[in-house]
Short mmCIF file of C-alpha atoms in Angstrom, two decimals:
data_model
loop_
_atom_site.label_atom_id
_atom_site.label_comp_id
_atom_site.label_asym_id
_atom_site.label_seq_id
_atom_site.Cartn_x
_atom_site.Cartn_y
_atom_site.Cartn_z
CA MET A 1 -114.11 -42.39 -33.32
CA GLU A 2 -116.07 -39.24 -32.45
CA SER A 3 -119.80 -39.58 -32.46
CA ALA A 4 -121.86 -37.60 -34.96
CA SER A 5 -123.36 -35.49 -32.16
CA LYS A 6 -119.90 -34.38 -31.07
CA ARG A 7 -118.71 -33.74 -34.61
CA VAL A 8 -121.50 -31.25 -35.34
CA ASP A 9 -119.94 -28.83 -32.85
CA MET A 10 -116.41 -28.95 -34.32
CA VAL A 11 -114.76 -25.68 -35.33
CA PRO A 12 -115.30 -24.63 -38.96
CA ALA A 13 -111.61 -25.01 -39.86
CA LYS A 14 -111.59 -28.63 -38.77
CA ARG A 15 -114.89 -29.34 -40.52
CA ARG A 16 -113.62 -27.80 -43.76
CA ALA A 17 -110.36 -29.72 -43.46
CA ILE A 18 -112.34 -32.97 -43.19
CA ILE A 19 -114.17 -32.00 -46.39
CA LEU A 20 -110.92 -31.33 -48.23
CA GLU A 21 -109.34 -34.56 -46.96
CA HIS A 22 -112.43 -36.51 -48.03
CA LEU A 23 -112.21 -34.99 -51.50
CA ARG A 24 -108.47 -35.67 -51.65
CA ALA A 25 -109.09 -39.34 -50.88
CA ASN A 26 -112.12 -39.77 -53.14
CA GLY A 27 -111.68 -37.19 -55.89
CA ALA A 28 -115.25 -35.90 -55.66
CA ALA A 29 -118.22 -36.24 -53.33
CA SER A 30 -121.85 -35.28 -52.97
CA VAL A 31 -123.16 -32.81 -50.41
CA GLN A 32 -124.73 -35.68 -48.49
CA GLU A 33 -121.45 -37.61 -48.39
CA LEU A 34 -119.65 -34.56 -47.06
CA ALA A 35 -122.35 -33.93 -44.48
CA ASP A 36 -121.96 -37.53 -43.32
CA ALA A 37 -118.17 -37.15 -43.18
CA THR A 38 -118.39 -34.11 -40.89
CA GLY A 39 -121.44 -35.20 -38.92
CA GLY A 40 -123.25 -32.00 -39.86
CA SER A 41 -126.27 -31.08 -41.93
CA GLN A 42 -126.46 -30.67 -45.69
CA SER A 43 -126.99 -26.93 -45.26
CA THR A 44 -123.80 -26.65 -43.21
CA ALA A 45 -121.92 -28.70 -45.81
CA ARG A 46 -123.19 -26.41 -48.57
CA ARG A 47 -122.04 -23.31 -46.67
CA ASP A 48 -118.62 -24.87 -46.17
CA LEU A 49 -118.41 -25.74 -49.87
CA GLU A 50 -119.31 -22.20 -50.89
CA TYR A 51 -116.65 -20.85 -48.53
CA LEU A 52 -113.98 -23.22 -49.85
CA MET A 53 -114.94 -22.47 -53.45
CA GLU A 54 -114.64 -18.72 -52.89
CA LYS A 55 -111.18 -19.26 -51.38
CA GLY A 56 -110.05 -21.34 -54.36
CA TYR A 57 -109.78 -24.79 -52.75
CA LEU A 58 -112.38 -26.58 -54.85
CA GLU A 59 -115.01 -26.38 -57.59
CA ARG A 60 -118.70 -27.08 -57.11
CA THR A 61 -120.37 -29.75 -59.18
CA HIS A 62 -124.05 -30.61 -59.51
CA GLY A 63 -124.87 -31.83 -56.02
CA GLY A 64 -121.31 -31.85 -54.71
CA ALA A 65 -117.70 -30.73 -55.28
CA HIS A 66 -114.23 -31.82 -56.39
CA LEU A 67 -110.74 -30.56 -55.59
CA VAL A 68 -108.86 -28.30 -57.98
CA GLN A 69 -105.24 -27.32 -58.36
CA PRO A 70 -105.10 -23.68 -57.12
CA ALA A 71 -105.22 -21.40 -60.17
CA ARG A 72 -103.24 -18.61 -58.48
CA ALA A 73 -99.50 -18.83 -57.89
CA THR A 74 -100.03 -16.56 -54.88
CA PHE A 75 -102.55 -18.97 -53.32
CA GLU A 76 -101.95 -19.52 -49.59
CA ARG A 77 -103.98 -21.75 -47.31
CA GLU A 78 -105.50 -20.08 -44.29
CA ASN A 79 -103.56 -20.75 -41.09
CA SER A 80 -106.40 -22.38 -39.17
CA LEU A 81 -107.42 -24.60 -42.08
CA ASN A 82 -103.88 -25.49 -43.12
CA ALA A 83 -103.07 -26.72 -39.61
CA GLN A 84 -105.86 -29.33 -39.92
CA LEU A 85 -104.87 -30.64 -43.37
CA GLN A 86 -102.56 -33.66 -43.82
CA ARG A 87 -102.52 -34.00 -40.04
CA ALA A 88 -101.21 -37.57 -39.92
CA GLU A 89 -98.44 -36.75 -42.38
CA LYS A 90 -97.40 -33.61 -40.50
CA LEU A 91 -97.33 -35.40 -37.16
CA ALA A 92 -95.12 -38.17 -38.55
CA ILE A 93 -92.79 -35.75 -40.36
CA GLY A 94 -92.54 -33.52 -37.30
CA ARG A 95 -91.65 -36.40 -35.02
CA GLU A 96 -88.92 -37.53 -37.40
CA ALA A 97 -87.55 -33.98 -37.67
CA ALA A 98 -87.42 -33.64 -33.89
CA SER A 99 -85.08 -36.64 -33.77
CA ARG A 100 -82.47 -34.48 -35.56
CA LEU A 101 -82.19 -32.17 -32.53
CA SER A 102 -79.65 -32.63 -29.75
CA ALA A 103 -79.18 -30.97 -26.38
CA GLY A 104 -77.70 -27.50 -26.72
CA HIS A 105 -78.64 -27.03 -30.37
CA SER A 106 -79.52 -23.60 -31.68
CA VAL A 107 -82.30 -23.93 -34.25
CA ILE A 108 -84.12 -21.53 -36.56
CA LEU A 109 -87.78 -22.41 -37.08
CA ASP A 110 -90.13 -20.97 -39.66
CA SER A 111 -93.87 -20.66 -39.22
CA SER A 112 -95.05 -23.71 -41.18
CA SER A 113 -97.59 -26.05 -39.58
CA THR A 114 -95.30 -29.05 -40.10
CA VAL A 115 -92.48 -27.30 -38.25
CA MET A 116 -95.00 -26.66 -35.44
CA GLU A 117 -95.44 -30.44 -35.14
CA ALA A 118 -91.66 -30.84 -34.93
CA VAL A 119 -91.65 -28.32 -32.08
CA ARG A 120 -94.33 -30.26 -30.19
CA ALA A 121 -92.38 -33.49 -30.66
CA ALA A 122 -89.14 -31.83 -29.54
CA ALA A 123 -90.82 -30.62 -26.36
CA GLU A 124 -91.54 -34.22 -25.42
CA ARG A 125 -87.79 -34.92 -25.47
CA ASP A 126 -87.08 -32.16 -22.90
CA LEU A 127 -83.86 -30.98 -24.58
CA PRO A 128 -82.24 -27.65 -23.71
CA LEU A 129 -82.47 -25.62 -26.94
CA THR A 130 -82.06 -22.09 -28.22
CA ILE A 131 -84.75 -21.42 -30.80
CA VAL A 132 -85.26 -18.48 -33.13
CA THR A 133 -88.66 -18.24 -34.78
CA ASN A 134 -90.88 -15.78 -36.63
CA SER A 135 -93.95 -17.81 -35.63
CA LEU A 136 -96.20 -16.35 -32.94
CA GLU A 137 -97.70 -19.81 -32.39
CA ILE A 138 -94.33 -21.49 -31.86
CA ALA A 139 -93.12 -18.69 -29.60
CA ASP A 140 -96.26 -18.91 -27.49
CA PHE A 141 -95.83 -22.68 -27.18
CA ALA A 142 -92.11 -22.40 -26.37
CA ALA A 143 -92.69 -19.78 -23.68
CA ASP A 144 -93.86 -22.52 -21.31
CA ILE A 145 -90.77 -24.72 -21.78
CA ARG A 146 -88.17 -23.77 -19.19
CA SER A 147 -85.28 -25.55 -20.90
CA TRP A 148 -85.70 -23.49 -24.07
CA ARG A 149 -84.38 -20.02 -24.76
CA THR A 150 -86.76 -18.45 -27.30
CA ILE A 151 -85.84 -15.51 -29.53
CA MET A 152 -88.18 -13.65 -31.87
CA PRO A 153 -86.47 -11.59 -34.59
CA GLY A 154 -89.04 -8.82 -34.94
CA GLY A 155 -90.88 -7.62 -38.02
CA SER A 156 -94.49 -7.00 -39.00
CA ILE A 157 -97.38 -9.42 -38.54
CA ARG A 158 -98.78 -10.44 -41.91
CA ALA A 159 -102.53 -9.82 -41.98
CA GLY A 160 -104.36 -13.11 -41.49
CA TYR A 161 -101.23 -15.06 -40.52
CA ARG A 162 -99.67 -15.68 -37.12
CA HIS A 163 -96.10 -14.88 -38.08
CA LEU A 164 -93.66 -12.00 -38.56
CA ALA A 165 -91.93 -10.99 -41.77
CA GLY A 166 -89.78 -8.13 -43.05
CA GLU A 167 -87.48 -5.86 -41.11
CA PRO A 168 -85.88 -5.71 -38.62
CA GLY A 169 -86.23 -9.47 -38.30
CA GLU A 170 -84.67 -10.40 -41.62
CA SER A 171 -81.48 -8.40 -40.97
CA PHE A 172 -81.25 -9.81 -37.45
CA ILE A 173 -81.50 -13.40 -38.67
CA ARG A 174 -78.66 -12.78 -41.12
CA THR A 175 -76.36 -12.03 -38.16
CA LEU A 176 -76.90 -15.50 -36.67
CA HIS A 177 -74.93 -18.74 -37.01
CA ALA A 178 -77.39 -21.40 -35.88
CA ASP A 179 -76.76 -25.14 -35.87
CA LEU A 180 -79.95 -26.07 -37.68
CA CYS A 181 -82.91 -24.70 -39.59
CA LEU A 182 -86.24 -26.50 -39.90
CA MET A 183 -88.48 -24.99 -42.54
CA GLY A 184 -91.33 -25.65 -44.93
CA ALA A 185 -92.11 -24.45 -48.47
CA SER A 186 -95.26 -23.73 -50.43
CA ALA A 187 -94.21 -26.03 -53.27
CA VAL A 188 -91.48 -28.40 -54.42
CA THR A 189 -91.28 -28.62 -58.21
CA GLY A 190 -88.41 -30.69 -59.55
CA THR A 191 -85.44 -29.22 -57.71
CA LEU A 192 -87.04 -25.82 -57.16
CA LEU A 193 -88.56 -24.62 -53.89
CA THR A 194 -91.07 -21.78 -54.09
CA GLU A 195 -93.24 -19.59 -51.87
CA ALA A 196 -96.49 -17.72 -52.43
CA SER A 197 -95.27 -14.56 -50.66
CA LEU A 198 -92.25 -12.41 -51.53
CA GLU A 199 -91.82 -11.38 -47.88
CA VAL A 200 -91.88 -14.98 -46.64
CA ALA A 201 -89.44 -16.16 -49.32
CA SER A 202 -86.99 -13.40 -48.46
CA LEU A 203 -87.12 -14.22 -44.75
CA LYS A 204 -86.63 -17.93 -45.39
CA ARG A 205 -83.59 -17.22 -47.56
CA ALA A 206 -82.11 -15.39 -44.58
CA MET A 207 -82.86 -18.42 -42.40
CA ILE A 208 -81.12 -20.73 -44.88
CA ALA A 209 -78.05 -18.51 -45.00
CA SER A 210 -77.80 -18.41 -41.20
CA ALA A 211 -77.90 -22.14 -40.36
CA GLY A 212 -75.26 -24.81 -40.65
CA ARG A 213 -77.73 -27.58 -41.55
CA LYS A 214 -81.00 -26.98 -43.38
CA ILE A 215 -83.87 -29.50 -43.29
CA LEU A 216 -87.02 -29.09 -45.36
CA LEU A 217 -90.25 -30.47 -43.88
CA VAL A 218 -92.98 -30.92 -46.51
CA ASP A 219 -95.84 -33.36 -46.84
CA SER A 220 -96.49 -35.07 -50.17
CA SER A 221 -99.17 -32.54 -51.21
CA LYS A 222 -96.44 -29.90 -51.57
CA PHE A 223 -94.89 -31.67 -54.56
CA THR A 224 -96.80 -29.67 -57.13
CA SER A 225 -96.58 -26.76 -59.58
CA PRO A 226 -94.52 -23.76 -58.43
CA SER A 227 -95.86 -20.97 -56.28
CA PHE A 228 -95.33 -17.28 -56.99
CA CYS A 229 -91.65 -16.73 -56.19
CA THR A 230 -88.45 -18.72 -55.97
CA LEU A 231 -87.19 -19.62 -52.52
CA CYS A 232 -84.10 -21.62 -53.48
CA GLU A 233 -82.88 -24.74 -55.21
CA VAL A 234 -82.82 -28.01 -53.27
CA SER A 235 -79.02 -27.93 -53.57
CA GLU A 236 -79.12 -25.40 -50.70
CA ILE A 237 -81.01 -27.87 -48.46
CA ASP A 238 -79.25 -30.71 -46.64
CA GLU A 239 -82.21 -33.06 -46.20
CA ILE A 240 -85.88 -33.33 -47.12
CA ILE A 241 -88.29 -35.11 -44.79
CA THR A 242 -91.65 -36.02 -46.30
CA ASP A 243 -94.25 -38.78 -46.18
CA ASP A 244 -94.28 -41.95 -48.25
CA ALA A 245 -97.09 -40.86 -50.58
CA VAL A 246 -94.69 -38.87 -52.77
CA GLY A 247 -94.73 -40.27 -56.30
CA ALA A 248 -91.68 -41.61 -58.12
CA GLU A 249 -91.95 -38.84 -60.72
CA ALA A 250 -91.62 -36.14 -58.05
CA LEU A 251 -88.67 -37.92 -56.44
CA ALA A 252 -86.75 -38.47 -59.70
CA PRO A 253 -85.22 -34.95 -59.87
CA LEU A 254 -84.11 -35.25 -56.25
CA ARG A 255 -82.53 -38.61 -57.04
CA ALA A 256 -80.64 -37.01 -59.92
CA ALA A 257 -79.45 -34.23 -57.61
CA GLU A 258 -78.34 -36.83 -55.03
CA LYS A 259 -80.39 -35.07 -52.39
CA PRO A 260 -81.02 -37.05 -49.16
CA VAL A 261 -84.73 -37.68 -48.65
CA THR A 262 -86.34 -39.32 -45.64
CA LEU A 263 -89.70 -40.92 -46.39
CA VAL A 264 -91.83 -41.28 -43.27
CA PRO A 265 -94.49 -44.02 -43.52
CA VAL A 266 -98.08 -43.02 -42.86
CA GLN A 267 -100.42 -45.98 -42.71
CA ARG A 268 -103.60 -45.56 -44.76
CA VAL A 269 -107.00 -47.19 -44.58
CA ASP A 270 -109.41 -46.73 -47.50
CA GLY A 271 -107.17 -43.98 -48.82
CA ARG A 272 -107.29 -42.02 -45.57
CA PRO A 273 -104.04 -41.62 -43.63
CA PHE A 274 -103.48 -42.13 -39.96
CA ARG A 275 -100.17 -41.94 -38.13
CA ARG A 276 -98.38 -45.20 -37.55
CA ALA A 277 -97.15 -45.64 -34.00
CA GLY A 278 -93.51 -45.79 -35.07
CA GLY A 279 -91.09 -46.55 -37.81
CA VAL A 280 -89.51 -44.60 -40.63
CA VAL A 281 -88.22 -45.33 -44.09
CA SER A 282 -85.01 -43.35 -44.48
CA GLN A 283 -83.30 -43.43 -47.85
CA ALA A 284 -80.61 -41.32 -49.44
CA ILE A 285 -81.78 -40.70 -52.99
CA ALA A 286 -78.40 -41.66 -54.37
CA SER A 287 -78.24 -44.95 -52.51
CA PRO A 288 -78.52 -48.30 -54.33
CA ALA A 289 -81.57 -49.17 -52.20
CA PHE A 290 -83.51 -46.34 -53.79
CA ARG A 291 -82.58 -46.95 -57.40
#
């Protein structure tokens, strides 16, 4: 474990992610508890809380804070902060998703942080791949892997986000016939997948239409109320990979739709997750073992 003296110097995004994870595990916390969790001072914790409150992540209470369900359907987590949240879950989901890739595959990758973890895990397997991505982060990572051919579809960079959207990328993607698409979603509600951005939803629909097999990578926090615009129904997705904290109520509609779901175990201590060294729970929703 990092010492407190080292933790004080951590980047703000990581510090704020620790605060949100602490609140997710405990429901609410005092300023002192959050300062202890990050190894910083109370004044730093207060500044982080004010920042997170202004962005819509939480509500302040007397002497502390608690998490809230975002009030805006257009709510989007900041890139740097989102990458630090649900880290253990994303690592486990990404590693499982990477096992779906084979040498010579062509794969379309969106810009979600969980897909980024699948890319890192795939790199460890040293497979020759052709990848198409709108993510500047994934493209930058892939540029150093000699066995990968990396294609970016073009478009405009969304302000505040490290990815491309719009034309000409969307039209280009619709001309492709890739083997696989790995993608995320802002929310899974029943059998509906939604996004907070119209541009992102439109681009992802093009990705879905251009791949033979579509796999959705979402951690359990994404099973929530719908975001601003419809992406698609889960009937258009071939498999969902998520972590084992998803509740039975959220899984019930997927069971009714006979949608294959892979539940990746993430070991937890005192409510806080950390990635198990190996192992996966893979269950088709329609199978007797899941009923």
